[in-house]
């Protein structure tokens, strides 16, 4: 049962790595005045705190294992029960596949709640590869640069210590493309899930952060209006 008179807005933000999902999730949470709930943060909090569910999650993390979905979902629900989430939350990093999406739907339904909106920030694969492969680090201290977003003053040279900038194997276009193929397959599952439940909205993830944020605002407003 949902709490009486409570109108919770649960929004899931979806996007490939490099699509700007985390940034947009934080911005949207600020604009709506509801918390940004990232599963990565929940796991870090689990390590720090010793709530019963946190301790359970920790057992898996300490063994280097994935935290089972049911534990992650219970952590999410517990987070959603906190006072600051009384009006809803932005979920970032979960669900990651269709099984998790379905499990989350069931868990929320048990509380009389649901995911109201799933926003997919769409960026073409080649654009993602380009964004991510622009990353260079310096040999001396690992200072990070990006060809397009944070270039060094002198190409190939670290601003801070003058050492050579190199591209790590992980940051090379081919490696990124291979890794993305796998990640995009599970993202597609989640996108398809929310398309099938009718709450998926896609926004164009190309362009300045503000433009993407405005596009997200439009779909959020559209859903709020249609909900009356
Ligand atoms: Zn450096």
PDB file of C-alpha atoms and ligand atoms in Angstrom:
ATOM      1  CA  UNK A   1       0.000   0.000   0.000  1.00  0.00           C
ATOM      2  CA  UNK A   2       1.260   3.461  -0.829  1.00  0.00           C
ATOM      3  CA  UNK A   3       1.140   6.028   1.900  1.00  0.00           C
ATOM      4  CA  UNK A   4      -2.129   7.947   2.094  1.00  0.00           C
ATOM      5  CA  UNK A   5      -2.210  11.094   0.024  1.00  0.00           C
ATOM      6  CA  UNK A   6       1.304  10.510  -1.122  1.00  0.00           C
ATOM      7  CA  UNK A   7       2.118  11.209  -4.727  1.00  0.00           C
ATOM      8  CA  UNK A   8       5.469   9.642  -5.415  1.00  0.00           C
ATOM      9  CA  UNK A   9       7.243  10.266  -8.673  1.00  0.00           C
ATOM     10  CA  UNK A  10       9.807   7.622  -9.469  1.00  0.00           C
ATOM     11  CA  UNK A  11      11.846   8.395 -12.558  1.00  0.00           C
ATOM     12  CA  UNK A  12      14.443   6.066 -14.028  1.00  0.00           C
ATOM     13  CA  UNK A  13      17.205   7.683 -16.049  1.00  0.00           C
ATOM     14  CA  UNK A  14      18.698   5.482 -18.749  1.00  0.00           C
ATOM     15  CA  UNK A  15      21.608   5.984 -21.064  1.00  0.00           C
ATOM     16  CA  UNK A  16      24.775   4.396 -22.302  1.00  0.00           C
ATOM     17  CA  UNK A  17      28.078   5.074 -20.566  1.00  0.00           C
ATOM     18  CA  UNK A  18      29.190   8.457 -21.840  1.00  0.00           C
ATOM     19  CA  UNK A  19      25.642   9.612 -22.605  1.00  0.00           C
ATOM     20  CA  UNK A  20      25.654  12.032 -19.667  1.00  0.00           C
ATOM     21  CA  UNK A  21      23.139  10.044 -17.643  1.00  0.00           C
ATOM     22  CA  UNK A  22      24.691  10.701 -14.224  1.00  0.00           C
ATOM     23  CA  UNK A  23      25.019  14.425 -14.867  1.00  0.00           C
ATOM     24  CA  UNK A  24      21.427  14.721 -16.068  1.00  0.00           C
ATOM     25  CA  UNK A  25      20.109  12.609 -13.182  1.00  0.00           C
ATOM     26  CA  UNK A  26      21.750  14.940 -10.666  1.00  0.00           C
ATOM     27  CA  UNK A  27      20.453  18.058 -12.436  1.00  0.00           C
ATOM     28  CA  UNK A  28      16.920  16.714 -12.739  1.00  0.00           C
ATOM     29  CA  UNK A  29      16.866  15.700  -9.069  1.00  0.00           C
ATOM     30  CA  UNK A  30      17.878  19.250  -8.117  1.00  0.00           C
ATOM     31  CA  UNK A  31      15.209  20.789 -10.307  1.00  0.00           C
ATOM     32  CA  UNK A  32      12.473  18.520  -8.966  1.00  0.00           C
ATOM     33  CA  UNK A  33      13.700  18.721  -5.366  1.00  0.00           C
ATOM     34  CA  UNK A  34      13.821  14.960  -4.987  1.00  0.00           C
ATOM     35  CA  UNK A  35      16.885  12.813  -4.302  1.00  0.00           C
ATOM     36  CA  UNK A  36      19.176  11.348  -6.916  1.00  0.00           C
ATOM     37  CA  UNK A  37      19.450   7.683  -5.969  1.00  0.00           C
ATOM     38  CA  UNK A  38      22.440   6.038  -7.619  1.00  0.00           C
ATOM     39  CA  UNK A  39      22.974   2.378  -6.845  1.00  0.00           C
ATOM     40  CA  UNK A  40      26.728   2.970  -6.735  1.00  0.00           C
ATOM     41  CA  UNK A  41      26.175   5.437  -3.875  1.00  0.00           C
ATOM     42  CA  UNK A  42      23.868   2.974  -2.103  1.00  0.00           C
ATOM     43  CA  UNK A  43      26.590   0.329  -2.209  1.00  0.00           C
ATOM     44  CA  UNK A  44      29.164   2.772  -0.877  1.00  0.00           C
ATOM     45  CA  UNK A  45      26.763   3.726   1.910  1.00  0.00           C
ATOM     46  CA  UNK A  46      26.292   0.029   2.669  1.00  0.00           C
ATOM     47  CA  UNK A  47      30.009  -0.331   3.221  1.00  0.00           C
ATOM     48  CA  UNK A  48      30.016   2.711   5.503  1.00  0.00           C
ATOM     49  CA  UNK A  49      26.861   2.068   7.518  1.00  0.00           C
ATOM     50  CA  UNK A  50      25.896  -1.081   9.251  1.00  0.00           C
ATOM     51  CA  UNK A  51      22.179  -1.304   8.615  1.00  0.00           C
ATOM     52  CA  UNK A  52      21.025  -4.948   8.400  1.00  0.00           C
ATOM     53  CA  UNK A  53      20.489  -4.740   4.645  1.00  0.00           C
ATOM     54  CA  UNK A  54      23.791  -2.895   4.227  1.00  0.00           C
ATOM     55  CA  UNK A  55      25.600  -5.678   6.054  1.00  0.00           C
ATOM     56  CA  UNK A  56      23.983  -8.245   3.767  1.00  0.00           C
ATOM     57  CA  UNK A  57      25.133  -6.342   0.683  1.00  0.00           C
ATOM     58  CA  UNK A  58      28.595  -5.999   2.182  1.00  0.00           C
ATOM     59  CA  UNK A  59      29.003  -9.751   2.494  1.00  0.00           C
ATOM     60  CA  UNK A  60      28.799 -10.056  -1.287  1.00  0.00           C
ATOM     61  CA  UNK A  61      30.872  -6.981  -2.041  1.00  0.00           C
ATOM     62  CA  UNK A  62      33.679  -8.122   0.250  1.00  0.00           C
ATOM     63  CA  UNK A  63      33.858 -11.387  -1.672  1.00  0.00           C
ATOM     64  CA  UNK A  64      34.017  -9.470  -4.911  1.00  0.00           C
ATOM     65  CA  UNK A  65      30.606 -10.791  -5.937  1.00  0.00           C
ATOM     66  CA  UNK A  66      27.688  -8.946  -7.460  1.00  0.00           C
ATOM     67  CA  UNK A  67      25.064  -7.953  -4.939  1.00  0.00           C
ATOM     68  CA  UNK A  68      21.961 -10.054  -5.752  1.00  0.00           C
ATOM     69  CA  UNK A  69      19.063  -8.134  -7.296  1.00  0.00           C
ATOM     70  CA  UNK A  70      16.696  -8.751  -4.382  1.00  0.00           C
ATOM     71  CA  UNK A  71      19.141  -7.138  -1.960  1.00  0.00           C
ATOM     72  CA  UNK A  72      19.731  -4.188  -4.271  1.00  0.00           C
ATOM     73  CA  UNK A  73      15.986  -3.709  -4.627  1.00  0.00           C
ATOM     74  CA  UNK A  74      15.468  -3.843  -0.870  1.00  0.00           C
ATOM     75  CA  UNK A  75      18.190  -1.215  -0.490  1.00  0.00           C
ATOM     76  CA  UNK A  76      16.453   0.917  -3.110  1.00  0.00           C
ATOM     77  CA  UNK A  77      13.074   0.569  -1.386  1.00  0.00           C
ATOM     78  CA  UNK A  78      14.642   1.444   1.955  1.00  0.00           C
ATOM     79  CA  UNK A  79      16.188   4.529   0.356  1.00  0.00           C
ATOM     80  CA  UNK A  80      12.833   5.455  -1.170  1.00  0.00           C
ATOM     81  CA  UNK A  81      11.259   5.236   2.294  1.00  0.00           C
ATOM     82  CA  UNK A  82      13.440   8.020   3.683  1.00  0.00           C
ATOM     83  CA  UNK A  83      11.706  11.358   4.330  1.00  0.00           C
ATOM     84  CA  UNK A  84      13.583  13.230   1.603  1.00  0.00           C
ATOM     85  CA  UNK A  85      12.120  10.815  -0.968  1.00  0.00           C
ATOM     86  CA  UNK A  86       8.543  11.446   0.156  1.00  0.00           C
ATOM     87  CA  UNK A  87       7.780  13.003  -3.235  1.00  0.00           C
ATOM     88  CA  UNK A  88       9.831  10.582  -5.266  1.00  0.00           C
ATOM     89  CA  UNK A  89      13.333  10.006  -6.534  1.00  0.00           C
ATOM     90  CA  UNK A  90      15.478   9.764  -9.620  1.00  0.00           C
ATOM     91  CA  UNK A  91      16.951   6.282 -10.040  1.00  0.00           C
ATOM     92  CA  UNK A  92      20.329   6.066 -11.717  1.00  0.00           C
ATOM     93  CA  UNK A  93      22.221   2.826 -12.340  1.00  0.00           C
ATOM     94  CA  UNK A  94      19.313   0.473 -11.778  1.00  0.00           C
ATOM     95  CA  UNK A  95      17.714  -1.447 -13.430  1.00  0.00           C
ATOM     96  CA  UNK A  96      20.481  -2.687 -15.713  1.00  0.00           C
ATOM     97  CA  UNK A  97      18.631  -5.511 -17.453  1.00  0.00           C
ATOM     98  CA  UNK A  98      15.065  -6.614 -18.108  1.00  0.00           C
ATOM     99  CA  UNK A  99      14.933  -9.046 -15.165  1.00  0.00           C
ATOM    100  CA  UNK A 100      15.881  -6.236 -12.782  1.00  0.00           C
ATOM    101  CA  UNK A 101      13.351  -3.930 -14.415  1.00  0.00           C
ATOM    102  CA  UNK A 102      10.581  -6.478 -13.934  1.00  0.00           C
ATOM    103  CA  UNK A 103      11.649  -7.174 -10.332  1.00  0.00           C
ATOM    104  CA  UNK A 104      11.655  -3.461  -9.552  1.00  0.00           C
ATOM    105  CA  UNK A 105       8.152  -3.103 -11.019  1.00  0.00           C
ATOM    106  CA  UNK A 106       6.886  -5.923  -8.783  1.00  0.00           C
ATOM    107  CA  UNK A 107       8.577  -4.551  -5.656  1.00  0.00           C
ATOM    108  CA  UNK A 108       7.141  -1.073  -6.207  1.00  0.00           C
ATOM    109  CA  UNK A 109       3.700  -2.478  -7.029  1.00  0.00           C
ATOM    110  CA  UNK A 110       3.705  -4.244  -3.646  1.00  0.00           C
ATOM    111  CA  UNK A 111       3.909  -0.781  -2.067  1.00  0.00           C
ATOM    112  CA  UNK A 112       1.273   0.700  -4.343  1.00  0.00           C
ATOM    113  CA  UNK A 113       3.940   2.573  -6.235  1.00  0.00           C
ATOM    114  CA  UNK A 114       5.485   2.369  -9.675  1.00  0.00           C
ATOM    115  CA  UNK A 115       8.077   3.781 -11.992  1.00  0.00           C
ATOM    116  CA  UNK A 116       6.281   6.750 -13.520  1.00  0.00           C
ATOM    117  CA  UNK A 117       8.716   7.584 -16.234  1.00  0.00           C
ATOM    118  CA  UNK A 118      11.827   6.135 -17.840  1.00  0.00           C
ATOM    119  CA  UNK A 119      13.922   8.648 -19.729  1.00  0.00           C
ATOM    120  CA  UNK A 120      16.417   7.268 -22.210  1.00  0.00           C
ATOM    121  CA  UNK A 121      19.149   9.710 -23.118  1.00  0.00           C
ATOM    122  CA  UNK A 122      19.920   8.623 -26.630  1.00  0.00           C
ATOM    123  CA  UNK A 123      23.374   9.103 -28.100  1.00  0.00           C
ATOM    124  CA  UNK A 124      24.492   7.230 -31.239  1.00  0.00           C
ATOM    125  CA  UNK A 125      27.155   4.593 -30.607  1.00  0.00           C
ATOM    126  CA  UNK A 126      29.815   6.282 -32.707  1.00  0.00           C
ATOM    127  CA  UNK A 127      29.321   9.538 -30.800  1.00  0.00           C
ATOM    128  CA  UNK A 128      29.765   7.614 -27.528  1.00  0.00           C
ATOM    129  CA  UNK A 129      32.964   6.031 -28.824  1.00  0.00           C
ATOM    130  CA  UNK A 130      34.238   9.442 -29.811  1.00  0.00           C
ATOM    131  CA  UNK A 131      33.363  10.962 -26.423  1.00  0.00           C
ATOM    132  CA  UNK A 132      35.049   8.217 -24.464  1.00  0.00           C
ATOM    133  CA  UNK A 133      38.090   7.645 -26.634  1.00  0.00           C
ATOM    134  CA  UNK A 134      39.209  11.259 -26.220  1.00  0.00           C
ATOM    135  CA  UNK A 135      40.551  10.387 -22.782  1.00  0.00           C
ATOM    136  CA  UNK A 136      44.296  10.687 -22.097  1.00  0.00           C
ATOM    137  CA  UNK A 137      46.307  10.447 -18.899  1.00  0.00           C
ATOM    138  CA  UNK A 138      49.784  11.713 -18.117  1.00  0.00           C
ATOM    139  CA  UNK A 139      52.605   9.221 -17.542  1.00  0.00           C
ATOM    140  CA  UNK A 140      53.845  10.937 -14.446  1.00  0.00           C
ATOM    141  CA  UNK A 141      50.783  11.173 -12.220  1.00  0.00           C
ATOM    142  CA  UNK A 142      47.753   9.990 -14.182  1.00  0.00           C
ATOM    143  CA  UNK A 143      46.251  13.471 -14.571  1.00  0.00           C
ATOM    144  CA  UNK A 144      43.227  13.084 -16.823  1.00  0.00           C
ATOM    145  CA  UNK A 145      42.519  15.039 -19.993  1.00  0.00           C
ATOM    146  CA  UNK A 146      39.912  14.837 -22.704  1.00  0.00           C
ATOM    147  CA  UNK A 147      40.509  15.906 -26.287  1.00  0.00           C
ATOM    148  CA  UNK A 148      37.160  17.641 -26.546  1.00  0.00           C
ATOM    149  CA  UNK A 149      36.021  18.562 -23.043  1.00  0.00           C
ATOM    150  CA  UNK A 150      39.288  19.173 -21.184  1.00  0.00           C
ATOM    151  CA  UNK A 151      42.244  19.428 -23.576  1.00  0.00           C
ATOM    152  CA  UNK A 152      45.771  20.153 -22.347  1.00  0.00           C
ATOM    153  CA  UNK A 153      47.205  23.581 -23.194  1.00  0.00           C
ATOM    154  CA  UNK A 154      49.938  21.928 -25.285  1.00  0.00           C
ATOM    155  CA  UNK A 155      48.767  18.835 -27.196  1.00  0.00           C
ATOM    156  CA  UNK A 156      50.245  15.626 -25.776  1.00  0.00           C
ATOM    157  CA  UNK A 157      51.761  17.298 -22.694  1.00  0.00           C
ATOM    158  CA  UNK A 158      50.445  17.430 -19.107  1.00  0.00           C
ATOM    159  CA  UNK A 159      49.691  21.005 -17.948  1.00  0.00           C
ATOM    160  CA  UNK A 160      50.656  20.155 -14.396  1.00  0.00           C
ATOM    161  CA  UNK A 161      53.906  18.235 -14.630  1.00  0.00           C
ATOM    162  CA  UNK A 162      54.914  18.400 -18.307  1.00  0.00           C
ATOM    163  CA  UNK A 163      54.947  14.622 -18.755  1.00  0.00           C
ATOM    164  CA  UNK A 164      53.716  12.856 -21.877  1.00  0.00           C
ATOM    165  CA  UNK A 165      50.007  12.111 -22.280  1.00  0.00           C
ATOM    166  CA  UNK A 166      49.172   8.547 -23.223  1.00  0.00           C
ATOM    167  CA  UNK A 167      45.996   6.715 -24.074  1.00  0.00           C
ATOM    168  CA  UNK A 168      45.284   3.628 -21.986  1.00  0.00           C
ATOM    169  CA  UNK A 169      44.243   0.404 -23.665  1.00  0.00           C
ATOM    170  CA  UNK A 170      40.831   0.762 -21.969  1.00  0.00           C
ATOM    171  CA  UNK A 171      40.332   4.181 -23.526  1.00  0.00           C
ATOM    172  CA  UNK A 172      41.151   3.187 -27.110  1.00  0.00           C
ATOM    173  CA  UNK A 173      38.315   3.331 -29.620  1.00  0.00           C
ATOM    174  CA  UNK A 174      38.329  -0.389 -30.435  1.00  0.00           C
ATOM    175  CA  UNK A 175      38.261  -1.434 -26.774  1.00  0.00           C
ATOM    176  CA  UNK A 176      35.478   1.028 -26.063  1.00  0.00           C
ATOM    177  CA  UNK A 177      33.442  -0.184 -29.025  1.00  0.00           C
ATOM    178  CA  UNK A 178      33.685  -3.813 -27.872  1.00  0.00           C
ATOM    179  CA  UNK A 179      32.753  -2.936 -24.294  1.00  0.00           C
ATOM    180  CA  UNK A 180      29.879  -0.739 -25.451  1.00  0.00           C
ATOM    181  CA  UNK A 181      28.352  -3.545 -27.523  1.00  0.00           C
ATOM    182  CA  UNK A 182      27.816  -5.561 -24.353  1.00  0.00           C
ATOM    183  CA  UNK A 183      26.575  -2.604 -22.307  1.00  0.00           C
ATOM    184  CA  UNK A 184      24.222  -1.437 -25.024  1.00  0.00           C
ATOM    185  CA  UNK A 185      22.643  -4.891 -25.272  1.00  0.00           C
ATOM    186  CA  UNK A 186      21.497  -4.767 -21.626  1.00  0.00           C
ATOM    187  CA  UNK A 187      20.490  -1.127 -21.923  1.00  0.00           C
ATOM    188  CA  UNK A 188      18.340  -2.125 -24.913  1.00  0.00           C
ATOM    189  CA  UNK A 189      16.591  -4.737 -22.726  1.00  0.00           C
ATOM    190  CA  UNK A 190      15.683  -2.116 -20.146  1.00  0.00           C
ATOM    191  CA  UNK A 191      14.579   0.379 -22.793  1.00  0.00           C
ATOM    192  CA  UNK A 192      12.380  -2.306 -24.384  1.00  0.00           C
ATOM    193  CA  UNK A 193      10.911  -3.189 -20.997  1.00  0.00           C
ATOM    194  CA  UNK A 194       9.791   0.376 -20.323  1.00  0.00           C
ATOM    195  CA  UNK A 195       8.630   0.791 -23.915  1.00  0.00           C
ATOM    196  CA  UNK A 196       6.396  -2.241 -23.371  1.00  0.00           C
ATOM    197  CA  UNK A 197       4.963  -0.787 -20.156  1.00  0.00           C
ATOM    198  CA  UNK A 198       4.338   2.485 -21.979  1.00  0.00           C
ATOM    199  CA  UNK A 199       6.401   4.845 -19.821  1.00  0.00           C
ATOM    200  CA  UNK A 200       9.499   5.233 -21.971  1.00  0.00           C
ATOM    201  CA  UNK A 201      10.433   8.636 -23.338  1.00  0.00           C
ATOM    202  CA  UNK A 202      13.534   9.175 -25.427  1.00  0.00           C
ATOM    203  CA  UNK A 203      15.461  12.420 -25.503  1.00  0.00           C
ATOM    204  CA  UNK A 204      18.251  13.396 -27.846  1.00  0.00           C
ATOM    205  CA  UNK A 205      21.491  13.242 -25.864  1.00  0.00           C
ATOM    206  CA  UNK A 206      23.545  15.133 -28.427  1.00  0.00           C
ATOM    207  CA  UNK A 207      24.189  18.778 -27.726  1.00  0.00           C
ATOM    208  CA  UNK A 208      24.974  20.957 -24.711  1.00  0.00           C
ATOM    209  CA  UNK A 209      24.054  19.740 -21.203  1.00  0.00           C
ATOM    210  CA  UNK A 210      21.461  22.536 -20.859  1.00  0.00           C
ATOM    211  CA  UNK A 211      19.671  21.515 -24.060  1.00  0.00           C
ATOM    212  CA  UNK A 212      19.457  17.897 -22.980  1.00  0.00           C
ATOM    213  CA  UNK A 213      18.235  19.025 -19.549  1.00  0.00           C
ATOM    214  CA  UNK A 214      15.523  21.136 -21.200  1.00  0.00           C
ATOM    215  CA  UNK A 215      14.431  18.170 -23.317  1.00  0.00           C
ATOM    216  CA  UNK A 216      14.188  16.036 -20.166  1.00  0.00           C
ATOM    217  CA  UNK A 217      12.133  18.770 -18.467  1.00  0.00           C
ATOM    218  CA  UNK A 218       9.703  18.674 -21.376  1.00  0.00           C
ATOM    219  CA  UNK A 219       9.036  14.948 -21.048  1.00  0.00           C
ATOM    220  CA  UNK A 220       8.768  15.177 -17.248  1.00  0.00           C
ATOM    221  CA  UNK A 221       6.249  17.998 -17.580  1.00  0.00           C
ATOM    222  CA  UNK A 222       4.336  16.030 -20.202  1.00  0.00           C
ATOM    223  CA  UNK A 223       3.965  13.095 -17.838  1.00  0.00           C
ATOM    224  CA  UNK A 224       2.990  15.319 -14.906  1.00  0.00           C
ATOM    225  CA  UNK A 225       0.319  17.011 -17.054  1.00  0.00           C
ATOM    226  CA  UNK A 226      -1.159  13.770 -18.344  1.00  0.00           C
ATOM    227  CA  UNK A 227      -1.243  12.411 -14.762  1.00  0.00           C
ATOM    228  CA  UNK A 228      -3.453  15.403 -13.883  1.00  0.00           C
TER     229      UNK A 228
HETATM  230 ZN1  LIG B   1      50.401  15.113 -15.017  1.00  0.00          ZN
END
